[in-house]
mmCIF file of C-alpha atoms in Angstrom:
data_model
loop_
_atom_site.group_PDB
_atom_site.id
_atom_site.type_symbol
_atom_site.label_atom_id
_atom_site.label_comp_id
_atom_site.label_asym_id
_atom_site.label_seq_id
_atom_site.Cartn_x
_atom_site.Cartn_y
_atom_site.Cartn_z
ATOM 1 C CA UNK T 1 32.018 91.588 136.244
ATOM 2 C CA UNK T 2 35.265 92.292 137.549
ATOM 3 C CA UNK T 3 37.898 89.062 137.091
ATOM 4 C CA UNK T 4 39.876 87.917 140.379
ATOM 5 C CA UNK T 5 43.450 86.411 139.461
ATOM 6 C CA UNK T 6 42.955 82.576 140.251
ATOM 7 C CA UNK T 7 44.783 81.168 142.844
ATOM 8 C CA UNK T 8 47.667 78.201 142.745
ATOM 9 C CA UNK T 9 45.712 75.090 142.871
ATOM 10 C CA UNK T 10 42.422 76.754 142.833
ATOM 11 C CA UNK T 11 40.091 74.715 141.178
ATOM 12 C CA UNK T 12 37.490 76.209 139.175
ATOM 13 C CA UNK T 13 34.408 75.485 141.433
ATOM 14 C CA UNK T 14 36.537 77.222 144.220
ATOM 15 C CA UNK T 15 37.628 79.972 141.373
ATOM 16 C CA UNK T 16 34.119 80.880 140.565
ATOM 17 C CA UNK T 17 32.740 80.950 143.669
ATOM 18 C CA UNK T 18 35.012 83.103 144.820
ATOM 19 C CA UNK T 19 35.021 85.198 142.009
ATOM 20 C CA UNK T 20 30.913 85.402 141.955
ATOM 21 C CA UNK T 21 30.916 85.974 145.973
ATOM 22 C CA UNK T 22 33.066 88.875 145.688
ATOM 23 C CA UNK T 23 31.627 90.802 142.594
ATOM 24 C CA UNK T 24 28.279 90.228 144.808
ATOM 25 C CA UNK T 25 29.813 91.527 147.645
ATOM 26 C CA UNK T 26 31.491 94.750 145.608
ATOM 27 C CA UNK T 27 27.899 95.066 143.727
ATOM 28 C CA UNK T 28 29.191 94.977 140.529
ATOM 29 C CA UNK T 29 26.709 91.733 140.556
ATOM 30 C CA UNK T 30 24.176 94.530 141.474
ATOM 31 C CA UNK T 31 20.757 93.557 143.891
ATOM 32 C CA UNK T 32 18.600 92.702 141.420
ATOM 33 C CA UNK T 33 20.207 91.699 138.411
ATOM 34 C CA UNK T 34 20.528 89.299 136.206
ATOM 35 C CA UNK T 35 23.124 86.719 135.571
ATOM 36 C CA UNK T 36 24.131 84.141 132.727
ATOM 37 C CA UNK T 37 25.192 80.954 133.735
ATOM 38 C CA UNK T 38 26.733 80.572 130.346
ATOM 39 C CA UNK T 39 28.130 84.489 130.433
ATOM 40 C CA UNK T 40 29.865 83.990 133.812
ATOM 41 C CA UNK T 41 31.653 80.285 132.207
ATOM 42 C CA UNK T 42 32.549 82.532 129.442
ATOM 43 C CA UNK T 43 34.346 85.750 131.244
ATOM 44 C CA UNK T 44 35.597 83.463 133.499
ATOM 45 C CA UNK T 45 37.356 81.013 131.476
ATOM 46 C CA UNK T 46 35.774 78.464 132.502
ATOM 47 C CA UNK T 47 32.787 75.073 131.800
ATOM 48 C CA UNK T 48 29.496 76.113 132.605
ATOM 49 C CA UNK T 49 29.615 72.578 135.545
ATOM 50 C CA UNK T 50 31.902 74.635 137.849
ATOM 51 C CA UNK T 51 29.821 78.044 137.690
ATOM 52 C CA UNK T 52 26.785 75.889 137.967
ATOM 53 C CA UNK T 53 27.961 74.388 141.109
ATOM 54 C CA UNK T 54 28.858 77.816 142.373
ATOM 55 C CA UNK T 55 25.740 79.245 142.080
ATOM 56 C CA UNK T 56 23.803 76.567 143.298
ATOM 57 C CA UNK T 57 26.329 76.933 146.442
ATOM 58 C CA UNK T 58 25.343 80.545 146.840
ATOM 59 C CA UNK T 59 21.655 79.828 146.208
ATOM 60 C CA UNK T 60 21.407 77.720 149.811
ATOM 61 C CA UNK T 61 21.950 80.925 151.829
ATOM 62 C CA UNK T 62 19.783 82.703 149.332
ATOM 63 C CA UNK T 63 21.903 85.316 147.958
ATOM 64 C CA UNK T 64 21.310 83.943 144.933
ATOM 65 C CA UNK T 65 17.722 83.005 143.048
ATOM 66 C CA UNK T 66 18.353 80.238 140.296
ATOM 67 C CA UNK T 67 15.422 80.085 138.046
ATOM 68 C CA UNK T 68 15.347 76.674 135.790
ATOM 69 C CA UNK T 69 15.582 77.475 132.149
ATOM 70 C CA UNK T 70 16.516 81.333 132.603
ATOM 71 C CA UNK T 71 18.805 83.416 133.722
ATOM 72 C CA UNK T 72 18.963 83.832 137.539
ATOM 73 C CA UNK T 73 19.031 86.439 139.403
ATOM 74 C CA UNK T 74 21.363 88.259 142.492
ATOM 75 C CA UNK T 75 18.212 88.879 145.026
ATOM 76 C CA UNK T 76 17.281 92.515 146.062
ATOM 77 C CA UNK T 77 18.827 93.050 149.603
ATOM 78 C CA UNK T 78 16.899 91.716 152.694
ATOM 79 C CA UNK T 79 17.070 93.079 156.094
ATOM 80 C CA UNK T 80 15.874 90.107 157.447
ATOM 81 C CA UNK T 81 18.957 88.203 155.641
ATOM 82 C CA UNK T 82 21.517 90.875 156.953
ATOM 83 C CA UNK T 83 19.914 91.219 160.391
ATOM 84 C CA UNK T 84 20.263 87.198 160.397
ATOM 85 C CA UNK T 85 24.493 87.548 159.314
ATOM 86 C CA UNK T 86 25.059 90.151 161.407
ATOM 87 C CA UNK T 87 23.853 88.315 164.753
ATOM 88 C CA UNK T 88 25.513 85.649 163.537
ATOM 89 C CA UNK T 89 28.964 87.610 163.449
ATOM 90 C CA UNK T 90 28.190 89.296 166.594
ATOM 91 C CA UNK T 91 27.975 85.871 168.566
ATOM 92 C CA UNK T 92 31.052 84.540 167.329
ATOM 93 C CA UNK T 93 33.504 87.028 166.263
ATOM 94 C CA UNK T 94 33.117 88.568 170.135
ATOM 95 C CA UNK T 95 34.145 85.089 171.166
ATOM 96 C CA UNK T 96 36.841 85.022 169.041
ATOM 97 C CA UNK T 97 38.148 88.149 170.279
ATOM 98 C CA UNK T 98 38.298 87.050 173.936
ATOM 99 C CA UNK T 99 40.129 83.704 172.919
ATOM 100 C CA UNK T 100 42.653 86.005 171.162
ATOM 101 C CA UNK T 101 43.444 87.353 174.744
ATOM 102 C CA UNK T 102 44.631 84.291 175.720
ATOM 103 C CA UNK T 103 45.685 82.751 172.590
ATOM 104 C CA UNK T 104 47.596 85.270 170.198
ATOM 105 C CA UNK T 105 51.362 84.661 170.449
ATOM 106 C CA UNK T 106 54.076 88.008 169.559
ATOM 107 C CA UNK T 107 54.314 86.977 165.844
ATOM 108 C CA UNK T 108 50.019 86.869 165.737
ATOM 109 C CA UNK T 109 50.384 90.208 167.127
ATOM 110 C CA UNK T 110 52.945 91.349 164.571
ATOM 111 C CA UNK T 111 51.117 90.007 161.686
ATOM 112 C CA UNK T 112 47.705 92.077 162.948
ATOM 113 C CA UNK T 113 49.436 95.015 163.158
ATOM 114 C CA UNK T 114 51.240 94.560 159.749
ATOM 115 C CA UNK T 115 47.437 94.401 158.069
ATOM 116 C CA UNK T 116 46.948 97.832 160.144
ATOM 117 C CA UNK T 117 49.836 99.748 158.716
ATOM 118 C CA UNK T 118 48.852 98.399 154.983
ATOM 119 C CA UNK T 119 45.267 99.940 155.941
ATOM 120 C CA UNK T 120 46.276 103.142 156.637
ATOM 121 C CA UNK T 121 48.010 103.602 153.556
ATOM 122 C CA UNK T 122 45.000 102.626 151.789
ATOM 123 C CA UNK T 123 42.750 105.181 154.012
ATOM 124 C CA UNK T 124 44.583 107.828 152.467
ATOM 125 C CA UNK T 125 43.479 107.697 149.090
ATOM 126 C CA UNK T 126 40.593 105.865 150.394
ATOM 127 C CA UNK T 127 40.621 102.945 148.354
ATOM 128 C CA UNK T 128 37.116 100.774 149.056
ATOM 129 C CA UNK T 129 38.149 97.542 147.704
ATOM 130 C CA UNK T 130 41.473 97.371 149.301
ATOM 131 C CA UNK T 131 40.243 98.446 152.397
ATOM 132 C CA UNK T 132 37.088 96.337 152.348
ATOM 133 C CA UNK T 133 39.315 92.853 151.516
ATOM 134 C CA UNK T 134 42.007 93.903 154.205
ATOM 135 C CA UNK T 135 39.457 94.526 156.634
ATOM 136 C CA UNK T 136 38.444 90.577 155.538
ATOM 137 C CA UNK T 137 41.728 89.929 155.767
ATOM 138 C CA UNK T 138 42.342 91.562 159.765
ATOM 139 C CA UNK T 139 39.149 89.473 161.306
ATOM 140 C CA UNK T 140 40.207 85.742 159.115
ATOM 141 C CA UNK T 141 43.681 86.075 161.445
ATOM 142 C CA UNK T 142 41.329 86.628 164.581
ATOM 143 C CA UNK T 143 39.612 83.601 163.706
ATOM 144 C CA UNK T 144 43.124 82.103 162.521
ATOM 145 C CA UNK T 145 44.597 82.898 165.941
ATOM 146 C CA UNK T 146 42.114 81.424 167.870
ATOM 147 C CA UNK T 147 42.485 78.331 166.189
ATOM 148 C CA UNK T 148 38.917 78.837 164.297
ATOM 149 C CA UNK T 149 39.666 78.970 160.959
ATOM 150 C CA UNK T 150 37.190 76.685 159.528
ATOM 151 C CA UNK T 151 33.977 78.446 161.021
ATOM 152 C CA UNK T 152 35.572 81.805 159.816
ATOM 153 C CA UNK T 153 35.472 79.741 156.232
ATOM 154 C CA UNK T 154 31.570 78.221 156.858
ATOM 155 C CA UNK T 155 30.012 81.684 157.872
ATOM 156 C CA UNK T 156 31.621 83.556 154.437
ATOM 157 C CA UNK T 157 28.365 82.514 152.561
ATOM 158 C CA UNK T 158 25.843 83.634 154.731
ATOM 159 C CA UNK T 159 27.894 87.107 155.763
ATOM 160 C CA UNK T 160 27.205 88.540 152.012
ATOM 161 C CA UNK T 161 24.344 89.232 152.868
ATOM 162 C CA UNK T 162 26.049 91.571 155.436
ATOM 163 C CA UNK T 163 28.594 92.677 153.420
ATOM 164 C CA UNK T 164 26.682 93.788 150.653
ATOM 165 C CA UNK T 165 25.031 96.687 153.025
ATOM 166 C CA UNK T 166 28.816 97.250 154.505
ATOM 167 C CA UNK T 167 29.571 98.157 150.603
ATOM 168 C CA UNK T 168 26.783 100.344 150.370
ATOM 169 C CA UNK T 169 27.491 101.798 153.879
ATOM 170 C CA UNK T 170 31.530 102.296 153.523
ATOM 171 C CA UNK T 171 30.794 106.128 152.282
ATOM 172 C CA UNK T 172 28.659 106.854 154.940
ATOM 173 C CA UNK T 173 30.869 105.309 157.861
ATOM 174 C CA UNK T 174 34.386 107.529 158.604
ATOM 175 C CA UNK T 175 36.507 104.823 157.988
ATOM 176 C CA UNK T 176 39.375 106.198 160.108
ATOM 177 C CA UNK T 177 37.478 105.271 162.441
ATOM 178 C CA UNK T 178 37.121 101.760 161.472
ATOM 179 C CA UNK T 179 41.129 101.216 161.259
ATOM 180 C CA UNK T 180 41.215 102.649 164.635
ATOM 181 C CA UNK T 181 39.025 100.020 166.083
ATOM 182 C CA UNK T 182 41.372 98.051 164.858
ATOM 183 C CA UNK T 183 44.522 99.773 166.387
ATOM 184 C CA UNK T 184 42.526 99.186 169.975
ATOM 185 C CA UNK T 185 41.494 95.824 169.543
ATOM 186 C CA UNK T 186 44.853 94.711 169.041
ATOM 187 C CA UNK T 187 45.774 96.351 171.949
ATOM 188 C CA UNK T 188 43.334 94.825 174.668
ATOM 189 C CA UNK T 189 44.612 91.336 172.818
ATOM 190 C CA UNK T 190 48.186 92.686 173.627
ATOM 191 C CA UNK T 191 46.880 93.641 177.223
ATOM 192 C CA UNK T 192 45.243 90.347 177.264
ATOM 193 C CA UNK T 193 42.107 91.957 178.460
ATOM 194 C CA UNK T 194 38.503 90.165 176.856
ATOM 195 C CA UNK T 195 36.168 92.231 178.557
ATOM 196 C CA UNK T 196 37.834 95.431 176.455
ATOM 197 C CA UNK T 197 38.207 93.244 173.354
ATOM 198 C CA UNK T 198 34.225 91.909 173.462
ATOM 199 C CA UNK T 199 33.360 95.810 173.748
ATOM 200 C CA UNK T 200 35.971 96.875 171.322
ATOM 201 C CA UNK T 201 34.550 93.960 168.796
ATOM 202 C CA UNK T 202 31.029 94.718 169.658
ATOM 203 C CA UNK T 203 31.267 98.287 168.823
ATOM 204 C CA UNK T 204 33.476 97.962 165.646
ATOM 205 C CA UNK T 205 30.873 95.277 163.862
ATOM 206 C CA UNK T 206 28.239 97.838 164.743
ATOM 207 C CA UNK T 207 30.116 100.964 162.767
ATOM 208 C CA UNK T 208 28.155 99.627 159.624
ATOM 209 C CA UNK T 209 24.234 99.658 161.946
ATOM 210 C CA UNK T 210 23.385 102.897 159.740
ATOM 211 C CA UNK T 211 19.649 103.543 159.655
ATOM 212 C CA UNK T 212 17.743 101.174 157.067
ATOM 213 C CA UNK T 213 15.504 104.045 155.721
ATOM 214 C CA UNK T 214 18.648 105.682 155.043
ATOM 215 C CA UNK T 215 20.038 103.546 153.222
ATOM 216 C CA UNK T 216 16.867 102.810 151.380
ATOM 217 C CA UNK T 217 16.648 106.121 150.269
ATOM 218 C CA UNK T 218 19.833 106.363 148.952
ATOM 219 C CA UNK T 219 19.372 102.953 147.116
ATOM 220 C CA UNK T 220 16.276 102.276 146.787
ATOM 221 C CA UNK T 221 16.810 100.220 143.921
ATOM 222 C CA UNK T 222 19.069 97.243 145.843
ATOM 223 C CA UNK T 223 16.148 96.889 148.631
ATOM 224 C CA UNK T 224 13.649 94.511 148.701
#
């Protein structure tokens, strides 16, 4: 499992389920596999109380499969359960984009287009992680900017179950074109256009709509 530096006031409920969401995410807590409670306390540093409320936290939105009295387990991957995120995001990140039109002020706009330039750096060398978490990063500020920060934070849990199959799916998807999307969707903000930035949205969450039996093939292992 791969260690996230803990944050300044962090507690360590919030420090390892963070930690446990994102080494889900980056499937280095592969589909399928088994975890400690009493491992994770360890690597992390921390009681086993915190990681057990963590992982009882993760269980609701079933991306992870406690098991009384053994070890649990990180649940093979679900269409179903990524079908279900992905509609989710689709209905309200579209909305978010429109508000944006009307509600993104010059310094929102610089800060967007600050993450942008750090992403194409990255795109380069193609670095996964650090594009994956400042792609994160871009869409939080669109939720930020249209003053909906707190559903960005209650739909995190639910959206690994998207973001796993984004992981699996980064390879496959050219991701230039990804940080482009970006690069446009800024602009119909700037333009204060919604009807472009709904499409633009729209057509960027659906980059990552590869073909299941694709994927399955290639992974056949992380399906269920």
């Amino acid at each position: 499992m791969k260690l996230l530096e803990r944050l300044p006031r962090e507690s360590g409920g919030e420090y390892a389920l963070r930690t446990i969401k994102e080494n889900i995410i980056s499937l280095e807590l592969a589909p399928g596999s088994q975890i400690s409670e009493n491992e994770l306390a360890a690597e992390m540093g921390l009681s086993r109380t915190p990681v057990r409320e963590a992982l009882m936290e993760l269980s609701k939105v079933k991306i992870v499969d406690i098991q009384p009295q053994k070890k649990s387990t990180i649940p093979l991957i679900d269409y179903d359960m990524v079908e279900e995120s992905r509609f989710m995001r689709d209905l309200l990140e579209c909305a978010v984009a429109e508000l944006d039109c009307e509600m993104a002020a010059p310094s929102d706009l610089k800060r967007l287009s600050e993450n942008i330039r750090l992403q194409s750096l990255y795109l380069d060398d193609f670095y996964t992680g650090q594009l994956m978490a400042l792609d994160n990063q871009f869409h939080g500020m669109l939720f930020d900017i249209a003053k909906k920060s707190q559903v960005y934070a209650l739909i995190q849990n639910i959206s690994i179950h998207f973001d796993r199959v984004r992981t699996l799916a980064l390879s496959s998807v050219k991701s230039g074109k990804i940080v482009q999307d970006h690069v446009d969707l800024v602009d119909a903000i700037r333009r204060k256009d919604p009807k472009s930035a709904r499409e633009l949205m729209a057509l960027h969450l659906n980059r990552y709509d590869l073909d299941p039996a694709a994927l399955r093939a290639a992974y056949p292992q992380y399906f269920k």
